[in-house]
Amino acid sequence: MNKVYMISVFAENKPGRLERITKVLTEANINILAFSITSTNGFGVIKFMVNKWKEAFDLLKERGFTVSLNEAIGIEMKDQPGGLYEVVKILSSKGINIESASVYVAETRKRAYLIVEIEDTAKAMDILKGENLKFLNPEEIK
Amino acid sequence: MRFWDEETETLEKQKLRELQLERLRKTLRRIYQKVPHYRTKFQQANVKPEDIKHIEDVNKLPFTTKEDLYVDYPFGLVTLPLDKLIRLHTSSGTTGKPKAIFFSKKDINNSAELIARCLVMTGAQRGDILQNSMTYGLFTGAFVMHYGAEKVGILVIPAGPGNTERQINLMKDFGTTMLHITPSYALYMASVIYDKGIDPRRDLKLKRAYLGAEPYSEETRKKIEDMLGIDIYNCYGLTEMNGPGVGFECKYKAGLHIWEDNFLMEIINPDTGEPLPDGEIGELVLTTLNREAMPLVRYRTRDLTRIISESCKCGRTHKRISRILGRSDDMFIVKGVNIFPQQIEQVLMSIKGVAQNYQIVLESYDEMTVKVEIDRELFDGRIEKLVRMKEEIVDKIRSTTMVKPKVELLEPGTLPISEGKAKRVIDNRTI
C-alpha cells in the first residue's frame, strides 16, 4: 500500500518554535517536502512530510519535542487550474473527510501531490482503488 | 526502651476519649473565663463551655484562625499574667507581623515531654548523640527538640543549620547518631558527604534522622535513607502548637501519631468547615488539651491530611495522620469564589493527555489561567483532539469551581519541575 507519513509536532504559539524544529532537521540533512501549520488559540500543530521520516521522527523525539507519526496518502494532481478540484471532488463523493492536508510539488507546473491525513487510511485507499487516481509511492521521496 | 510514657501512649481508646473530654472542658472553662476574645466568639456562636458534653460536641465551637492571633495583639489569647510566661516563639505571618505564641514553664516542659515520647518511639535512647541542625531562634524547631532529647538523656550537639563542612566534622569527631534537619538541607548535606569521599556507612555512626519543617515526598525520604544508610522519620509540628512533636512517625513509618492526650484533632472540609470522617482528606484542625499559657481551640492549621484510625503495629493507641499533602492556604479567590489548587489538580489528573505538571496564574480578580503540559506519549498529531481536551479541561474546571478558566496547553518540560513544595499558584495581582 502506498502509504506515506506525516510528522506532527506540538508547538506553543510563540516565536522561535518553527525555527527550533527546522534547525534540527537541517542539521540532520533531512529535506522537507511538504508542510503545514494549524494553529488555534495559543498552540498549534506543525506537520511535515520529509524524505527520511523515521530518522526525523526519532531525532525530534530524542530532542524533547512532542511529536507523532501519522499515516497519510499522497494523491497526484495536475499542477494546473482545477488540479485540486479534480481530486477533492472524488474524495468528497466517496464521503472521505480530510483531517489535514498539505501539498508536495514533485515537478513544478506539472505534477503535485495532495497529502491528506484521514481517519482510516487503509479503508480510504480501498474505497479509492477503482478511481482514476495515482498515489504517491513512498520510495519516490526517499 | 520501647515507650517513654507507656501508660499514656497505649491508653485504651475509650479512656483516651474520656481524658480528652475532661481536658477539653477544662481548657474551655479557662479561656472562657480569661480570654475576652474567646468569650465573645463563643457568645456569638451561642455556645458555652458546659454545652460540651461529648467529645463530638467540639464542632459546636467556633474555629480559631491565624487572624484571631492578631486580635488584641500580642497578648490577646494569653491566659496567664506576663510574669508567668517564660518564652515567646514566633512564626511568619501574612499581615507583616509575626504570629506570637507564648509558653509557660509547664508548657515548655510538656512540649519536651512529647518530644521525648517521639524520640523513644523511633528507637532513640540514652547514649545516642543528636546533632540538632535546625535554627535556634524565634522558630520553635530546634529548642523543643533540644529539650526533649535532653529529657531522654541523649547528648545534644546544638549545631544549628549551615556550615556544612563543620557539620560533617562534628559527625565524624563526636560520632553523631541522629540528625534533626530540614529535608532540603539533608539532601544537600548527603551530597557533600559523598563529594568528600566519605562513606557514611563506614565513616559515620548515623542511625536516623528527623526531617520536618518542609513538606517532602516519600521519594526524597528513600533517597536520603539510601544515600546515608539511615532511617528517616517524618515529623510534623507548627509553632502555634508547640512546634515539632505534634505528629511523629514510629518505627513503622506509616503515618504520624498525634498525641491525642495533648491535641484533639479533626479533619474538616476547608471550604465549608464541616467535619469529615476519618480517612477523608481535608484540613487538620487542632485543639490544645494540655496547654496553659495560650490554649488554642479548633485552630485551623491549613495543612491538608487525613486521619488513619486503624491501630498501629507499634501498640500506641493514638491515631495517625498521613504525611501532609499540601496547604489549604494555597486557596485563592477568583470572581469571589474560593478555589484550591487541589480542585484543579484533581480535574487535570482525571483527563487523559495531560501531564503531571501544571500551574495556576492569576493576573486579575476575574480570571485564572491554568497552564498545563500535554502528555508527550499521548500526542497523536491531531489538533482537534487537543482542542477538545482543552475544552474538556475548561468545562470540568468550571463545573468544579464555578469559574471558567483560561487554559493554556504547553509543551512538556516548559513549567519548572517541583522540588519539595511545588509552586502551583503564581499570583501576580497587585491590589
CSV table of C-alpha atoms in Angstrom, one decimal, chain B residues 35-431:
chain,number,residue,atom,x,y,z
B,35,VAL,CA,-9.8,35.5,77.3
B,36,PRO,CA,-12.4,38.1,76.3
B,37,HIS,CA,-11.9,37.4,72.6
B,38,TYR,CA,-12.8,33.7,73.0
B,39,ARG,CA,-15.7,34.6,75.3
B,40,THR,CA,-17.1,37.0,72.6
B,41,LYS,CA,-16.6,34.4,69.9
B,42,PHE,CA,-18.4,31.7,71.9
B,43,GLN,CA,-21.2,34.0,72.7
B,44,GLN,CA,-21.6,34.9,69.0
B,45,ALA,CA,-21.7,31.2,68.3
B,46,ASN,CA,-24.2,30.8,71.1
B,47,VAL,CA,-22.2,28.1,72.9
B,48,LYS,CA,-20.9,27.8,76.5
B,49,PRO,CA,-18.2,25.5,77.8
B,50,GLU,CA,-20.8,23.5,79.7
B,51,ASP,CA,-22.6,22.7,76.4
B,52,ILE,CA,-19.7,20.4,75.5
B,53,LYS,CA,-20.9,17.1,76.9
B,54,HIS,CA,-19.3,14.7,74.5
B,55,ILE,CA,-16.1,14.9,72.5
B,56,GLU,CA,-18.1,15.2,69.3
B,57,ASP,CA,-19.7,18.4,70.6
B,58,VAL,CA,-16.4,20.1,69.8
B,59,ASN,CA,-17.8,21.0,66.4
B,60,LYS,CA,-20.3,23.4,68.1
B,61,LEU,CA,-17.3,25.6,68.9
B,62,PRO,CA,-16.1,28.3,66.6
B,63,PHE,CA,-12.8,27.9,64.8
B,64,THR,CA,-9.7,29.8,65.7
B,65,THR,CA,-7.8,31.1,62.7
B,66,LYS,CA,-4.5,32.9,62.4
B,67,GLU,CA,-6.4,36.2,62.2
B,68,ASP,CA,-7.5,35.6,65.8
B,69,LEU,CA,-3.9,35.6,66.8
B,70,TYR,CA,-3.7,39.2,65.8
B,71,VAL,CA,-6.7,40.3,67.9
B,72,ASP,CA,-5.5,42.3,71.0
B,73,TYR,CA,-2.0,41.6,69.7
B,74,PRO,CA,0.2,40.3,71.1
B,75,PHE,CA,-1.2,39.1,74.4
B,76,GLY,CA,-4.8,38.7,73.3
B,77,LEU,CA,-5.2,35.0,73.7
B,78,VAL,CA,-2.9,34.6,76.7
B,79,THR,CA,-4.5,33.2,79.9
B,80,LEU,CA,-1.6,33.9,82.3
B,81,PRO,CA,-0.1,37.1,83.6
B,82,LEU,CA,3.2,38.2,82.0
B,83,ASP,CA,5.3,37.1,84.9
B,84,LYS,CA,4.2,33.5,84.4
B,85,LEU,CA,5.3,33.5,80.7
B,86,ILE,CA,8.8,32.3,80.1
B,87,ARG,CA,9.1,32.0,76.3
B,88,LEU,CA,8.0,33.7,73.1
B,89,HIS,CA,8.2,31.9,69.8
B,90,THR,CA,7.0,33.4,66.5
B,91,SER,CA,6.1,32.2,63.2
B,92,SER,CA,6.0,34.2,60.0
B,93,GLY,CA,2.6,35.8,59.4
B,94,THR,CA,1.0,37.2,56.3
B,95,THR,CA,0.0,40.6,57.7
B,96,GLY,CA,3.5,41.7,58.3
B,97,LYS,CA,3.5,41.0,62.0
B,98,PRO,CA,4.6,37.5,63.2
B,99,LYS,CA,2.3,35.2,64.9
B,100,ALA,CA,3.3,35.3,68.6
B,101,ILE,CA,3.0,32.2,70.8
B,102,PHE,CA,3.7,32.3,74.5
B,103,PHE,CA,4.7,29.4,76.7
B,104,SER,CA,4.7,28.9,80.5
B,105,LYS,CA,7.3,26.8,82.2
B,106,LYS,CA,4.8,24.0,82.3
B,107,ASP,CA,4.2,24.3,78.6
B,108,ILE,CA,7.8,24.1,77.7
B,109,ASN,CA,8.3,21.1,79.9
B,110,ASN,CA,5.3,19.5,78.4
B,111,SER,CA,6.4,20.0,74.8
B,112,ALA,CA,9.8,18.4,75.7
B,113,GLU,CA,7.9,15.5,77.2
B,114,LEU,CA,6.1,15.0,74.0
B,115,ILE,CA,9.3,15.1,72.0
B,116,ALA,CA,10.8,12.5,74.4
B,117,ARG,CA,7.9,10.2,73.5
B,118,CYS,CA,8.6,10.8,69.8
B,119,LEU,CA,12.3,10.1,70.0
B,120,VAL,CA,11.9,6.9,72.0
B,121,MET,CA,9.2,5.8,69.6
B,122,THR,CA,11.8,5.7,66.8
B,123,GLY,CA,14.3,3.7,68.9
B,124,ALA,CA,16.4,6.6,70.3
B,125,GLN,CA,17.8,6.2,73.8
B,126,ARG,CA,20.3,7.3,76.3
B,127,GLY,CA,23.7,7.1,74.7
B,128,ASP,CA,22.5,8.5,71.3
B,129,ILE,CA,24.0,11.7,70.1
B,130,LEU,CA,21.7,14.2,68.4
B,131,GLN,CA,23.1,16.8,66.1
B,132,ASN,CA,20.4,19.5,66.0
B,133,SER,CA,20.8,21.2,62.7
B,134,MET,CA,17.6,23.3,62.9
B,135,THR,CA,17.7,27.0,63.5
B,136,TYR,CA,17.9,28.1,67.2
B,137,GLY,CA,15.9,31.3,67.2
B,138,LEU,CA,12.4,32.6,67.1
B,139,PHE,CA,11.3,29.5,65.3
B,140,THR,CA,10.4,26.7,67.7
B,141,GLY,CA,12.0,23.8,65.8
B,142,ALA,CA,15.4,23.5,67.4
B,143,PHE,CA,14.6,24.3,71.0
B,144,VAL,CA,11.7,21.9,71.6
B,145,MET,CA,13.7,19.1,70.1
B,146,HIS,CA,16.7,20.0,72.2
B,147,TYR,CA,14.8,19.8,75.5
B,148,GLY,CA,13.1,16.6,74.5
B,149,ALA,CA,16.3,14.9,73.6
B,150,GLU,CA,17.9,16.1,76.9
B,151,LYS,CA,15.0,14.7,78.8
B,152,VAL,CA,15.6,11.2,77.3
B,153,GLY,CA,19.3,11.5,78.2
B,154,ILE,CA,20.6,12.0,74.7
B,155,LEU,CA,23.7,14.0,74.2
B,156,VAL,CA,22.7,17.1,72.2
B,157,ILE,CA,25.0,18.9,69.8
B,158,PRO,CA,23.3,22.3,69.2
B,159,ALA,CA,24.9,22.7,65.7
B,160,GLY,CA,22.2,24.9,64.1
B,161,PRO,CA,22.0,25.0,60.3
B,162,GLY,CA,24.7,25.8,57.8
B,163,ASN,CA,28.5,25.5,57.6
B,164,THR,CA,28.3,22.0,56.1
B,165,GLU,CA,32.0,21.4,56.5
B,166,ARG,CA,31.7,21.9,60.2
B,167,GLN,CA,28.5,19.8,60.4
B,168,ILE,CA,30.3,16.9,58.8
B,169,ASN,CA,33.3,17.3,61.1
B,170,LEU,CA,31.0,17.2,64.1
B,171,MET,CA,29.5,14.0,62.9
B,172,LYS,CA,32.9,12.4,62.4
B,173,ASP,CA,34.6,13.7,65.6
B,174,PHE,CA,31.7,13.1,68.0
B,175,GLY,CA,30.0,10.1,66.5
B,176,THR,CA,26.6,11.7,65.8
B,177,THR,CA,23.9,9.0,65.7
B,178,MET,CA,20.9,11.2,64.9
B,179,LEU,CA,20.2,14.4,62.9
B,180,HIS,CA,17.3,16.8,63.2
B,181,ILE,CA,17.3,18.7,60.0
B,182,THR,CA,15.2,20.0,57.1
B,183,PRO,CA,14.8,17.7,54.1
B,184,SER,CA,16.4,20.2,51.7
B,185,TYR,CA,19.4,20.6,53.9
B,186,ALA,CA,19.7,16.8,54.5
B,187,LEU,CA,19.8,16.3,50.7
B,188,TYR,CA,22.5,18.9,50.3
B,189,MET,CA,24.5,17.5,53.2
B,190,ALA,CA,24.3,14.0,51.9
B,191,SER,CA,25.6,15.1,48.6
B,192,VAL,CA,28.5,17.0,50.2
B,193,ILE,CA,29.3,13.9,52.3
B,194,TYR,CA,29.6,11.9,49.0
B,195,ASP,CA,31.6,14.6,47.2
B,196,LYS,CA,34.2,14.4,50.1
B,197,GLY,CA,34.6,10.7,49.5
B,198,ILE,CA,33.1,9.9,52.9
B,199,ASP,CA,31.3,6.6,53.1
B,200,PRO,CA,28.5,7.3,55.6
B,201,ARG,CA,28.0,3.6,56.4
B,202,ARG,CA,31.7,3.1,57.2
B,203,ASP,CA,32.9,6.5,58.4
B,204,LEU,CA,29.9,7.9,60.3
B,205,LYS,CA,27.8,6.5,63.0
B,206,LEU,CA,24.5,8.0,61.8
B,207,LYS,CA,21.5,5.8,62.5
B,208,ARG,CA,18.5,8.0,62.0
B,209,ALA,CA,17.3,11.5,61.1
B,210,TYR,CA,14.2,13.5,61.9
B,211,LEU,CA,13.0,15.6,59.0
B,212,GLY,CA,10.4,18.2,59.2
B,213,ALA,CA,9.6,21.9,58.7
B,214,GLU,CA,9.1,21.5,55.0
B,215,PRO,CA,7.0,19.1,53.0
B,216,TYR,CA,8.8,16.4,51.2
B,217,SER,CA,7.9,13.3,49.3
B,218,GLU,CA,8.3,9.6,50.0
B,219,GLU,CA,10.9,9.5,47.2
B,220,THR,CA,13.0,12.1,48.9
B,221,ARG,CA,12.9,10.2,52.1
B,222,LYS,CA,14.0,7.0,50.3
B,223,LYS,CA,16.8,8.8,48.5
B,224,ILE,CA,18.3,10.3,51.7
B,225,GLU,CA,17.9,7.0,53.5
B,226,ASP,CA,19.8,5.2,50.7
B,227,MET,CA,22.5,7.8,50.5
B,228,LEU,CA,23.2,7.9,54.2
B,229,GLY,CA,22.2,4.3,55.2
B,230,ILE,CA,19.9,5.6,57.9
B,231,ASP,CA,16.2,5.6,58.9
B,232,ILE,CA,14.3,8.8,58.3
B,233,TYR,CA,11.3,9.7,60.4
B,234,ASN,CA,8.7,12.3,59.3
B,235,CYS,CA,7.8,14.8,61.9
B,236,TYR,CA,5.1,17.4,61.9
B,237,GLY,CA,4.5,20.4,64.0
B,238,LEU,CA,3.7,24.1,63.9
B,239,THR,CA,4.7,26.9,66.2
B,240,GLU,CA,1.1,27.6,67.2
B,241,MET,CA,1.1,24.0,68.6
B,242,ASN,CA,4.5,23.8,70.5
B,243,GLY,CA,6.5,23.3,67.3
B,244,PRO,CA,7.7,19.8,66.4
B,245,GLY,CA,6.4,16.7,68.2
B,246,VAL,CA,2.7,17.2,67.4
B,247,GLY,CA,2.9,14.3,65.0
B,248,PHE,CA,5.7,11.9,64.7
B,249,GLU,CA,6.3,8.6,62.9
B,250,CYS,CA,7.1,5.4,64.9
B,251,LYS,CA,9.4,2.6,63.6
B,252,TYR,CA,6.8,1.5,61.1
B,253,LYS,CA,6.9,4.8,59.2
B,254,ALA,CA,3.2,4.5,58.3
B,255,GLY,CA,1.7,7.8,59.2
B,256,LEU,CA,2.4,10.2,62.1
B,257,HIS,CA,1.0,9.6,65.5
B,258,ILE,CA,-0.7,12.6,67.0
B,259,TRP,CA,-0.5,12.7,70.8
B,260,GLU,CA,-4.2,12.7,71.4
B,261,ASP,CA,-4.0,13.3,75.1
B,262,ASN,CA,-2.5,16.7,74.2
B,263,PHE,CA,-4.2,17.5,70.9
B,264,LEU,CA,-7.7,17.0,69.8
B,265,MET,CA,-7.7,16.6,66.0
B,266,GLU,CA,-10.4,17.0,63.5
B,267,ILE,CA,-10.4,16.9,59.7
B,268,ILE,CA,-12.8,19.4,58.1
B,269,ASN,CA,-13.8,20.5,54.6
B,270,PRO,CA,-11.7,23.7,54.3
B,271,ASP,CA,-14.5,25.3,52.2
B,272,THR,CA,-17.5,24.6,54.4
B,273,GLY,CA,-15.9,23.9,57.8
B,274,GLU,CA,-17.9,20.7,58.0
B,275,PRO,CA,-16.2,17.8,59.9
B,276,LEU,CA,-15.1,14.9,57.6
B,277,PRO,CA,-15.0,11.3,58.7
B,278,ASP,CA,-11.7,9.5,59.3
B,279,GLY,CA,-9.9,8.6,56.1
B,280,GLU,CA,-11.1,11.6,54.1
B,281,ILE,CA,-8.7,14.3,53.1
B,282,GLY,CA,-9.3,17.7,54.5
B,283,GLU,CA,-7.8,20.4,56.7
B,284,LEU,CA,-6.3,19.4,60.0
B,285,VAL,CA,-7.9,21.3,62.9
B,286,LEU,CA,-6.2,21.0,66.3
B,287,THR,CA,-7.2,21.9,69.8
B,288,THR,CA,-4.6,22.1,72.6
B,289,LEU,CA,-5.7,19.9,75.5
B,290,ASN,CA,-2.8,20.5,77.8
B,291,ARG,CA,-1.6,24.0,77.3
B,292,GLU,CA,-1.6,26.6,80.0
B,293,ALA,CA,-0.4,30.0,78.6
B,294,MET,CA,-2.1,30.1,75.3
B,295,PRO,CA,-4.6,27.4,74.6
B,296,LEU,CA,-5.9,27.3,71.1
B,297,VAL,CA,-9.3,25.9,70.3
B,298,ARG,CA,-10.1,24.4,66.9
B,299,TYR,CA,-7.1,26.0,65.3
B,300,ARG,CA,-7.1,25.8,61.6
B,301,THR,CA,-3.7,24.6,60.7
B,302,ARG,CA,-4.3,25.0,56.9
B,303,ASP,CA,-2.5,21.7,56.5
B,304,LEU,CA,-4.2,19.1,54.4
B,305,THR,CA,-4.1,15.4,55.5
B,306,ARG,CA,-6.3,12.5,56.5
B,307,ILE,CA,-6.7,10.6,59.7
B,308,ILE,CA,-5.6,7.0,59.8
B,309,SER,CA,-7.7,5.4,62.5
B,310,GLU,CA,-6.6,1.7,62.2
B,311,SER,CA,-4.5,0.5,65.1
B,312,CYS,CA,-0.7,0.7,64.6
B,313,LYS,CA,1.6,-2.3,65.0
B,314,CYS,CA,3.7,-0.3,67.4
B,315,GLY,CA,1.0,-0.7,70.1
B,316,ARG,CA,0.3,3.1,70.5
B,317,THR,CA,-3.4,3.9,70.6
B,318,HIS,CA,-3.0,7.4,69.4
B,319,LYS,CA,-4.4,7.9,65.9
B,320,ARG,CA,-2.1,8.8,63.0
B,321,ILE,CA,-2.3,11.3,60.1
B,322,SER,CA,-0.9,10.8,56.7
B,323,ARG,CA,2.0,12.9,55.6
B,324,ILE,CA,1.0,16.5,54.9
B,325,LEU,CA,-0.4,16.7,51.4
B,326,GLY,CA,-0.5,20.4,51.0
B,327,ARG,CA,-1.7,23.7,52.5
B,328,SER,CA,-5.3,24.9,52.3
B,329,ASP,CA,-3.6,28.3,52.5
B,330,ASP,CA,-3.0,27.8,48.8
B,331,MET,CA,-6.6,28.7,48.4
B,332,PHE,CA,-7.2,31.7,46.2
B,333,ILE,CA,-10.2,33.8,45.2
B,334,VAL,CA,-11.3,34.5,41.7
B,335,LYS,CA,-14.6,36.1,40.9
B,336,GLY,CA,-15.4,35.9,44.6
B,337,VAL,CA,-15.1,32.1,44.6
B,338,ASN,CA,-12.7,30.2,46.9
B,339,ILE,CA,-10.6,27.8,44.9
B,340,PHE,CA,-8.0,25.2,46.0
B,341,PRO,CA,-5.2,24.1,43.7
B,342,GLN,CA,-6.1,20.6,44.7
B,343,GLN,CA,-9.5,21.0,42.9
B,344,ILE,CA,-7.7,22.0,39.7
B,345,GLU,CA,-5.3,19.2,40.2
B,346,GLN,CA,-8.0,16.6,40.6
B,347,VAL,CA,-9.6,17.7,37.4
B,348,LEU,CA,-6.3,17.6,35.5
B,349,MET,CA,-5.4,14.2,36.8
B,350,SER,CA,-8.7,12.9,35.5
B,351,ILE,CA,-8.1,14.0,31.9
B,352,LYS,CA,-6.2,11.8,29.5
B,353,GLY,CA,-3.5,13.6,27.6
B,354,VAL,CA,-2.4,15.9,30.4
B,355,ALA,CA,0.9,15.5,32.1
B,356,GLN,CA,1.6,15.8,35.9
B,357,ASN,CA,2.8,19.4,35.9
B,358,TYR,CA,0.5,22.4,36.0
B,359,GLN,CA,0.5,26.0,37.2
B,360,ILE,CA,-2.3,28.4,38.0
B,361,VAL,CA,-1.5,32.0,37.1
B,362,LEU,CA,-3.6,34.9,38.5
B,363,GLU,CA,-3.3,38.3,36.7
B,364,SER,CA,-6.7,39.7,37.8
B,365,TYR,CA,-9.5,39.0,40.2
B,366,ASP,CA,-11.8,38.0,37.4
B,367,GLU,CA,-9.7,35.4,35.6
B,368,MET,CA,-7.5,32.4,36.3
B,369,THR,CA,-5.2,30.9,33.8
B,370,VAL,CA,-4.4,27.2,34.1
B,371,LYS,CA,-1.2,26.2,32.4
B,372,VAL,CA,-1.0,22.5,31.6
B,373,GLU,CA,1.7,20.5,29.9
B,374,ILE,CA,0.4,17.9,27.5
B,375,ASP,CA,1.4,14.3,27.8
B,376,ARG,CA,4.1,13.6,25.2
B,377,GLU,CA,3.2,10.0,24.9
B,378,LEU,CA,-0.4,10.6,24.2
B,379,PHE,CA,0.1,13.2,21.5
B,380,ASP,CA,-1.2,11.9,18.2
B,381,GLY,CA,-0.8,14.8,15.9
B,382,ARG,CA,-4.5,15.7,15.8
B,383,ILE,CA,-5.1,19.3,16.7
B,384,GLU,CA,-8.9,18.7,17.0
B,385,LYS,CA,-8.1,16.3,19.9
B,386,LEU,CA,-6.1,18.9,21.7
B,387,VAL,CA,-8.8,21.5,21.2
B,388,ARG,CA,-11.4,19.0,22.6
B,389,MET,CA,-9.1,18.2,25.5
B,390,LYS,CA,-8.7,21.9,26.2
B,391,GLU,CA,-12.5,22.4,26.1
B,392,GLU,CA,-12.8,19.4,28.5
B,393,ILE,CA,-10.4,21.0,30.9
B,394,VAL,CA,-12.3,24.3,30.8
B,395,ASP,CA,-15.6,22.6,31.3
B,396,LYS,CA,-14.6,20.4,34.1
B,397,ILE,CA,-12.8,23.2,36.0
B,398,ARG,CA,-15.8,25.4,35.5
B,399,SER,CA,-18.2,22.7,36.9
B,400,THR,CA,-15.8,22.0,39.8
B,401,THR,CA,-15.0,25.6,40.8
B,402,MET,CA,-17.8,27.6,39.2
B,403,VAL,CA,-15.2,29.7,37.5
B,404,LYS,CA,-14.4,29.4,33.8
B,405,PRO,CA,-10.6,29.3,33.5
B,406,LYS,CA,-8.4,30.3,30.6
B,407,VAL,CA,-6.4,27.2,29.7
B,408,GLU,CA,-3.0,27.1,28.0
B,409,LEU,CA,-1.6,23.9,26.7
B,410,LEU,CA,2.2,23.9,26.9
B,411,GLU,CA,4.9,21.7,25.6
B,412,PRO,CA,6.2,19.2,28.1
B,413,GLY,CA,9.1,20.4,30.2
B,414,THR,CA,8.0,24.1,30.0
B,415,LEU,CA,6.9,24.5,33.6
B,416,PRO,CA,9.5,24.4,36.4
B,417,ILE,CA,9.9,21.0,38.0
B,418,SER,CA,8.7,20.9,41.5
B,419,GLU,CA,11.3,20.3,44.2
B,420,GLY,CA,9.8,19.9,47.6
B,421,LYS,CA,6.9,22.3,47.7
B,422,ALA,CA,5.7,22.8,44.2
B,423,LYS,CA,4.7,26.4,43.5
B,424,ARG,CA,1.3,25.8,41.9
B,425,VAL,CA,-0.2,29.2,42.2
B,426,ILE,CA,1.5,32.3,40.7
B,427,ASP,CA,-0.4,35.3,42.0
B,428,ASN,CA,0.6,38.4,40.1
B,429,ARG,CA,-2.2,40.5,41.3
B,430,THR,CA,-1.1,43.7,42.9
B,431,ILE,CA,-4.0,45.0,45.0
